[in-house]
Amino acid sequence: QVQLVESGGGSVQAGDSLRLSCAGPVRTGPGYAIAWFRQVPGKERVFVAALTRSGNTYYGDSVRGRFTISRENSSVNLQMNSLNPEDTAVYYCAATVGACTATSCRDRRLYRSWGQGTQVTVSS
């Protein structure tokens, strides 16, 4: 049971930046990872980025080079640069109950704790 609260979403223009924050996911102990997923109406919830306790980071193909996941105190942030309309979605923070690999971290079925989501809208 991990309480996750996302913040930082909003409406921006293409090319702008946003920083999302996931409050409360950082903890001590092995096998803990935090990830961001996003979902648009009529689509599946897809992987965006993940950060493991050991410091490994993984990114979805569509955001690699533009988004950066990092830890700040007890929060995990997602810095989003060069936003485009295809990034419009509800963004969710999620936490695992165990370790994950570069492949398994991308599977939403691995995550048992989810936040309520924060809306990101990018206008062209």
Backbone as JSON Lines, residues from 0, in Angstrom:
{"i":0,"aa":"Q","n":[0.83,-1.19,0.0],"ca":[0.0,0.0,0.0],"c":[0.87,1.24,0.0]}
{"i":1,"aa":"V","n":[0.99,1.85,-1.17],"ca":[1.74,3.08,-1.35],"c":[0.78,4.15,-1.85]}
{"i":2,"aa":"Q","n":[0.74,5.26,-1.17],"ca":[-0.09,6.38,-1.59],"c":[0.67,7.21,-2.61]}
{"i":3,"aa":"L","n":[0.1,7.34,-3.8],"ca":[0.71,8.07,-4.89],"c":[-0.2,9.22,-5.31]}
{"i":4,"aa":"V","n":[0.37,10.4,-5.43],"ca":[-0.39,11.59,-5.83],"c":[0.39,12.31,-6.91]}
{"i":5,"aa":"E","n":[-0.21,12.4,-8.11],"ca":[0.42,13.1,-9.22],"c":[0.03,14.57,-9.21]}
{"i":6,"aa":"S","n":[0.93,15.41,-9.7],"ca":[0.66,16.82,-9.85],"c":[1.52,17.37,-10.98]}
{"i":7,"aa":"G","n":[1.2,18.57,-11.43],"ca":[1.99,19.25,-12.44],"c":[1.42,19.27,-13.83]}
{"i":8,"aa":"G","n":[0.31,18.59,-14.05],"ca":[-0.3,18.58,-15.36],"c":[-0.91,19.93,-15.69]}
{"i":9,"aa":"G","n":[-1.25,20.1,-16.96],"ca":[-1.85,21.34,-17.4],"c":[-1.98,21.38,-18.9]}
{"i":10,"aa":"S","n":[-2.34,22.55,-19.41],"ca":[-2.51,22.77,-20.84],"c":[-1.4,23.67,-21.34]}
{"i":11,"aa":"V","n":[-0.67,23.21,-22.36],"ca":[0.46,23.95,-22.9],"c":[0.43,23.9,-24.42]}
{"i":12,"aa":"Q","n":[1.3,24.69,-25.02],"ca":[1.45,24.7,-26.47],"c":[2.55,23.75,-26.91]}
{"i":13,"aa":"A","n":[2.48,23.29,-28.13],"ca":[3.51,22.42,-28.67],"c":[4.88,23.08,-28.54]}
{"i":14,"aa":"G","n":[5.86,22.3,-28.13],"ca":[7.2,22.8,-27.92],"c":[7.49,23.21,-26.49]}
{"i":15,"aa":"D","n":[6.45,23.35,-25.67],"ca":[6.63,23.74,-24.28],"c":[7.08,22.56,-23.42]}
{"i":16,"aa":"S","n":[7.33,22.85,-22.15],"ca":[7.77,21.85,-21.19],"c":[6.85,21.82,-19.99]}
{"i":17,"aa":"L","n":[6.78,20.67,-19.35],"ca":[6.07,20.49,-18.1],"c":[6.88,19.55,-17.22]}
{"i":18,"aa":"R","n":[6.72,19.7,-15.91],"ca":[7.31,18.78,-14.97],"c":[6.22,18.19,-14.1]}
{"i":19,"aa":"L","n":[6.06,16.89,-14.18],"ca":[5.12,16.17,-13.34],"c":[5.83,15.66,-12.11]}
{"i":20,"aa":"S","n":[5.08,15.54,-11.02],"ca":[5.63,15.03,-9.79],"c":[4.73,13.94,-9.22]}
{"i":21,"aa":"C","n":[5.34,12.9,-8.72],"ca":[4.65,11.8,-8.06],"c":[5.1,11.8,-6.61]}
{"i":22,"aa":"A","n":[4.22,12.18,-5.73],"ca":[4.57,12.32,-4.32],"c":[4.37,11.02,-3.57]}
{"i":23,"aa":"G","n":[5.36,10.69,-2.75],"ca":[5.25,9.6,-1.8],"c":[5.7,8.21,-2.21]}
{"i":24,"aa":"P","n":[6.27,8.0,-3.41],"ca":[6.57,6.61,-3.8],"c":[7.91,6.09,-3.3]}
{"i":25,"aa":"V","n":[8.83,6.96,-2.92],"ca":[10.18,6.53,-2.58],"c":[10.18,5.86,-1.21]}
{"i":26,"aa":"R","n":[10.84,4.74,-1.13],"ca":[10.95,3.99,0.11],"c":[12.27,3.26,0.14]}
{"i":27,"aa":"T","n":[12.63,2.77,1.31],"ca":[13.82,1.95,1.45],"c":[13.47,0.49,1.18]}
{"i":28,"aa":"G","n":[14.49,-0.29,0.94],"ca":[14.29,-1.7,0.68],"c":[14.55,-2.07,-0.76]}
{"i":29,"aa":"P","n":[14.77,-3.35,-1.03],"ca":[15.08,-3.77,-2.4],"c":[13.83,-3.95,-3.25]}
{"i":30,"aa":"G","n":[14.05,-3.99,-4.54],"ca":[13.0,-4.35,-5.48],"c":[11.86,-3.35,-5.62]}
{"i":31,"aa":"Y","n":[12.17,-2.07,-5.51],"ca":[11.15,-1.04,-5.63],"c":[11.42,-0.2,-6.87]}
{"i":32,"aa":"A","n":[10.4,-0.01,-7.69],"ca":[10.52,0.81,-8.88],"c":[9.29,1.68,-9.03]}
{"i":33,"aa":"I","n":[9.48,2.86,-9.6],"ca":[8.41,3.81,-9.85],"c":[8.37,4.1,-11.34]}
{"i":34,"aa":"A","n":[7.17,4.2,-11.88],"ca":[7.03,4.41,-13.31],"c":[5.93,5.41,-13.61]}
{"i":35,"aa":"W","n":[6.0,5.97,-14.8],"ca":[4.94,6.79,-15.36],"c":[4.33,6.08,-16.56]}
{"i":36,"aa":"F","n":[3.02,6.05,-16.6],"ca":[2.26,5.57,-17.74],"c":[1.33,6.68,-18.2]}
{"i":37,"aa":"R","n":[0.81,6.54,-19.41],"ca":[-0.17,7.51,-19.88],"c":[-1.26,6.8,-20.68]}
{"i":38,"aa":"Q","n":[-2.42,7.45,-20.73],"ca":[-3.56,6.85,-21.38],"c":[-4.44,7.92,-22.01]}
{"i":39,"aa":"V","n":[-4.87,7.66,-23.23],"ca":[-5.82,8.53,-23.92],"c":[-7.11,7.75,-24.13]}
{"i":40,"aa":"P","n":[-8.24,8.45,-24.33],"ca":[-9.51,7.74,-24.51],"c":[-9.45,6.76,-25.66]}
{"i":41,"aa":"G","n":[-9.95,5.56,-25.42],"ca":[-9.99,4.53,-26.44],"c":[-8.69,3.8,-26.66]}
{"i":42,"aa":"K","n":[-7.65,4.13,-25.89],"ca":[-6.35,3.49,-26.03],"c":[-5.95,2.8,-24.74]}
{"i":43,"aa":"E","n":[-5.01,1.88,-24.85],"ca":[-4.47,1.22,-23.68],"c":[-3.53,2.14,-22.93]}
{"i":44,"aa":"R","n":[-3.39,1.87,-21.64],"ca":[-2.43,2.6,-20.83],"c":[-1.03,2.13,-21.2]}
{"i":45,"aa":"V","n":[-0.17,3.05,-21.62],"ca":[1.14,2.69,-22.16],"c":[2.27,3.23,-21.29]}
{"i":46,"aa":"F","n":[3.39,2.56,-21.38],"ca":[4.56,2.88,-20.6],"c":[5.23,4.15,-21.09]}
{"i":47,"aa":"V","n":[5.66,4.99,-20.14],"ca":[6.37,6.22,-20.46],"c":[7.8,6.17,-19.95]}
{"i":48,"aa":"A","n":[7.98,5.91,-18.66],"ca":[9.32,5.91,-18.07],"c":[9.28,5.18,-16.74]}
{"i":49,"aa":"A","n":[10.42,4.65,-16.34],"ca":[10.54,3.98,-15.05],"c":[11.88,4.29,-14.41]}
{"i":50,"aa":"L","n":[11.9,4.29,-13.1],"ca":[13.11,4.51,-12.31],"c":[13.17,3.44,-11.23]}
{"i":51,"aa":"T","n":[14.26,2.69,-11.2],"ca":[14.44,1.67,-10.18],"c":[15.16,2.24,-8.98]}
{"i":52,"aa":"R","n":[15.1,1.52,-7.86],"ca":[15.77,1.97,-6.65],"c":[17.28,2.06,-6.85]}
{"i":53,"aa":"S","n":[17.82,1.21,-7.71],"ca":[19.25,1.22,-7.97],"c":[19.67,2.34,-8.91]}
{"i":54,"aa":"G","n":[18.71,3.07,-9.47],"ca":[19.02,4.2,-10.32],"c":[18.9,3.96,-11.8]}
{"i":55,"aa":"N","n":[18.52,2.76,-12.21],"ca":[18.31,2.5,-13.63],"c":[17.08,3.23,-14.13]}
{"i":56,"aa":"T","n":[17.16,3.74,-15.35],"ca":[16.02,4.41,-15.97],"c":[15.7,3.76,-17.3]}
{"i":57,"aa":"Y","n":[14.41,3.72,-17.62],"ca":[13.93,3.15,-18.87],"c":[12.87,4.07,-19.44]}
{"i":58,"aa":"Y","n":[12.82,4.17,-20.78],"ca":[11.9,5.07,-21.43],"c":[11.19,4.4,-22.58]}
{"i":59,"aa":"G","n":[9.95,4.83,-22.8],"ca":[9.24,4.41,-23.98],"c":[9.85,5.05,-25.22]}
{"i":60,"aa":"D","n":[9.71,4.36,-26.34],"ca":[10.34,4.83,-27.57],"c":[9.87,6.23,-27.97]}
{"i":61,"aa":"S","n":[8.61,6.54,-27.74],"ca":[8.07,7.8,-28.19],"c":[8.51,9.0,-27.36]}
{"i":62,"aa":"V","n":[9.1,8.76,-26.18],"ca":[9.5,9.86,-25.32],"c":[10.99,9.92,-25.06]}
{"i":63,"aa":"R","n":[11.71,8.9,-25.46],"ca":[13.15,8.85,-25.22],"c":[13.84,10.05,-25.88]}
{"i":64,"aa":"G","n":[14.67,10.73,-25.09],"ca":[15.35,11.91,-25.57],"c":[14.62,13.2,-25.27]}
{"i":65,"aa":"R","n":[13.34,13.11,-24.93],"ca":[12.55,14.28,-24.59],"c":[12.14,14.32,-23.12]}
{"i":66,"aa":"F","n":[11.89,13.16,-22.54],"ca":[11.44,13.07,-21.15],"c":[12.57,12.54,-20.28]}
{"i":67,"aa":"T","n":[12.59,12.97,-19.02],"ca":[13.57,12.5,-18.06],"c":[12.89,12.2,-16.73]}
{"i":68,"aa":"I","n":[13.1,11.0,-16.21],"ca":[12.56,10.63,-14.91],"c":[13.68,10.72,-13.88]}
{"i":69,"aa":"S","n":[13.35,11.24,-12.69],"ca":[14.36,11.42,-11.67],"c":[13.71,11.45,-10.3]}
{"i":70,"aa":"R","n":[14.52,11.26,-9.28],"ca":[14.05,11.3,-7.91],"c":[14.44,12.63,-7.27]}
{"i":71,"aa":"E","n":[13.54,13.2,-6.51],"ca":[13.8,14.41,-5.75],"c":[13.19,14.22,-4.37]}
{"i":72,"aa":"N","n":[14.06,13.99,-3.39],"ca":[13.63,13.69,-2.02],"c":[12.69,12.48,-2.05]}
{"i":73,"aa":"S","n":[11.47,12.63,-1.59],"ca":[10.54,11.5,-1.54],"c":[9.65,11.41,-2.77]}
{"i":74,"aa":"S","n":[9.88,12.27,-3.76],"ca":[9.06,12.29,-4.96],"c":[9.84,11.79,-6.17]}
{"i":75,"aa":"V","n":[9.1,11.39,-7.19],"ca":[9.68,11.04,-8.48],"c":[9.09,11.98,-9.52]}
{"i":76,"aa":"N","n":[9.95,12.64,-10.26],"ca":[9.52,13.64,-11.23],"c":[9.65,13.12,-12.65]}
{"i":77,"aa":"L","n":[8.87,13.71,-13.53],"ca":[8.97,13.45,-14.96],"c":[9.08,14.79,-15.65]}
{"i":78,"aa":"Q","n":[10.28,15.12,-16.12],"ca":[10.5,16.34,-16.88],"c":[10.17,16.06,-18.34]}
{"i":79,"aa":"M","n":[9.24,16.81,-18.89],"ca":[8.78,16.6,-20.25],"c":[9.12,17.83,-21.08]}
{"i":80,"aa":"N","n":[9.99,17.66,-22.05],"ca":[10.4,18.73,-22.94],"c":[9.91,18.46,-24.36]}
{"i":81,"aa":"S","n":[9.89,19.51,-25.16],"ca":[9.51,19.4,-26.57],"c":[8.18,18.67,-26.73]}
{"i":82,"aa":"L","n":[7.21,19.08,-25.96],"ca":[5.91,18.42,-25.98],"c":[5.21,18.62,-27.32]}
{"i":83,"aa":"N","n":[4.49,17.61,-27.75],"ca":[3.7,17.7,-28.97],"c":[2.3,17.18,-28.69]}
{"i":84,"aa":"P","n":[1.35,17.42,-29.58],"ca":[-0.03,17.0,-29.32],"c":[-0.19,15.51,-29.06]}
{"i":85,"aa":"E","n":[0.71,14.69,-29.58],"ca":[0.64,13.26,-29.35],"c":[0.95,12.88,-27.9]}
{"i":86,"aa":"D","n":[1.48,13.82,-27.13],"ca":[1.74,13.59,-25.71],"c":[0.51,13.85,-24.85]}
{"i":87,"aa":"T","n":[-0.56,14.35,-25.44],"ca":[-1.78,14.61,-24.7],"c":[-2.34,13.31,-24.14]}
{"i":88,"aa":"A","n":[-2.53,13.27,-22.82],"ca":[-3.0,12.05,-22.16],"c":[-3.17,12.34,-20.68]}
{"i":89,"aa":"V","n":[-3.77,11.39,-19.98],"ca":[-3.74,11.39,-18.53],"c":[-2.5,10.6,-18.12]}
{"i":90,"aa":"Y","n":[-1.68,11.2,-17.3],"ca":[-0.43,10.58,-16.86],"c":[-0.59,10.02,-15.46]}
{"i":91,"aa":"Y","n":[-0.19,8.78,-15.29],"ca":[-0.33,8.07,-14.03],"c":[1.02,7.68,-13.47]}
{"i":92,"aa":"C","n":[1.17,7.84,-12.18],"ca":[2.33,7.33,-11.46],"c":[1.98,5.95,-10.92]}
{"i":93,"aa":"A","n":[2.95,5.03,-10.95],"ca":[2.72,3.67,-10.49],"c":[3.95,3.15,-9.77]}
{"i":94,"aa":"A","n":[3.74,2.2,-8.88],"ca":[4.82,1.61,-8.1],"c":[4.71,0.1,-8.11]}
{"i":95,"aa":"T","n":[5.85,-0.56,-8.2],"ca":[5.9,-2.01,-8.13],"c":[6.0,-2.46,-6.69]}
{"i":96,"aa":"V","n":[5.78,-3.75,-6.47],"ca":[6.01,-4.36,-5.17],"c":[7.28,-5.2,-5.2]}
{"i":97,"aa":"G","n":[7.97,-5.21,-6.31],"ca":[9.2,-5.96,-6.46],"c":[10.06,-5.38,-7.56]}
{"i":98,"aa":"A","n":[11.18,-6.01,-7.8],"ca":[12.11,-5.54,-8.81],"c":[11.56,-5.79,-10.21]}
{"i":99,"aa":"C","n":[12.07,-5.04,-11.17],"ca":[11.7,-5.25,-12.56],"c":[12.91,-5.01,-13.44]}
{"i":100,"aa":"T","n":[12.85,-5.57,-14.63],"ca":[13.92,-5.46,-15.6],"c":[13.57,-4.43,-16.66]}
{"i":101,"aa":"A","n":[14.49,-4.22,-17.6],"ca":[14.25,-3.28,-18.68],"c":[13.0,-3.65,-19.46]}
{"i":102,"aa":"T","n":[12.69,-4.94,-19.52],"ca":[11.51,-5.39,-20.23],"c":[10.28,-5.39,-19.34]}
{"i":103,"aa":"S","n":[10.38,-5.98,-18.15],"ca":[9.22,-6.12,-17.29],"c":[8.75,-4.8,-16.7]}
{"i":104,"aa":"C","n":[9.63,-3.83,-16.55],"ca":[9.23,-2.52,-16.04],"c":[8.22,-1.84,-16.95]}
{"i":105,"aa":"R","n":[8.14,-2.26,-18.21],"ca":[7.23,-1.66,-19.18],"c":[5.83,-2.24,-19.11]}
{"i":106,"aa":"D","n":[5.65,-3.3,-18.36],"ca":[4.38,-4.02,-18.3],"c":[3.51,-3.45,-17.19]}
{"i":107,"aa":"R","n":[2.39,-2.84,-17.56],"ca":[1.53,-2.23,-16.56],"c":[0.95,-3.24,-15.58]}
{"i":108,"aa":"R","n":[0.91,-4.51,-15.97],"ca":[0.37,-5.53,-15.09],"c":[1.26,-5.79,-13.89]}
{"i":109,"aa":"L","n":[2.5,-5.33,-13.93],"ca":[3.42,-5.5,-12.82],"c":[3.12,-4.55,-11.67]}
{"i":110,"aa":"Y","n":[2.43,-3.47,-11.94],"ca":[2.25,-2.42,-10.96],"c":[0.96,-2.6,-10.18]}
{"i":111,"aa":"R","n":[1.07,-2.51,-8.87],"ca":[-0.07,-2.72,-7.99],"c":[-0.58,-1.44,-7.35]}
{"i":112,"aa":"S","n":[0.22,-0.39,-7.33],"ca":[-0.18,0.89,-6.76],"c":[-0.21,1.95,-7.85]}
{"i":113,"aa":"W","n":[-1.3,2.69,-7.93],"ca":[-1.5,3.71,-8.95],"c":[-2.05,4.98,-8.34]}
{"i":114,"aa":"G","n":[-1.62,6.11,-8.89],"ca":[-2.22,7.38,-8.53],"c":[-3.5,7.6,-9.32]}
{"i":115,"aa":"Q","n":[-4.13,8.75,-9.09],"ca":[-5.38,9.07,-9.75],"c":[-5.18,9.69,-11.13]}
{"i":116,"aa":"G","n":[-3.98,10.12,-11.45],"ca":[-3.68,10.67,-12.75],"c":[-3.73,12.19,-12.79]}
{"i":117,"aa":"T","n":[-2.98,12.76,-13.73],"ca":[-3.0,14.19,-13.96],"c":[-3.05,14.43,-15.46]}
{"i":118,"aa":"Q","n":[-3.91,15.34,-15.89],"ca":[-4.14,15.58,-17.31],"c":[-3.06,16.48,-17.89]}
{"i":119,"aa":"V","n":[-2.53,16.06,-19.04],"ca":[-1.61,16.87,-19.82],"c":[-2.23,17.07,-21.19]}
{"i":120,"aa":"T","n":[-2.4,18.33,-21.58],"ca":[-2.97,18.66,-22.88],"c":[-2.0,19.56,-23.63]}
{"i":121,"aa":"V","n":[-1.63,19.15,-24.84],"ca":[-0.69,19.89,-25.66],"c":[-1.41,20.31,-26.94]}
{"i":122,"aa":"S","n":[-1.48,21.61,-27.17],"ca":[-2.16,22.16,-28.34],"c":[-1.15,22.55,-29.4]}
{"i":123,"aa":"S","n":[-1.5,22.31,-30.66],"ca":[-0.65,22.67,-31.77],"c":[-0.89,24.1,-32.21]}
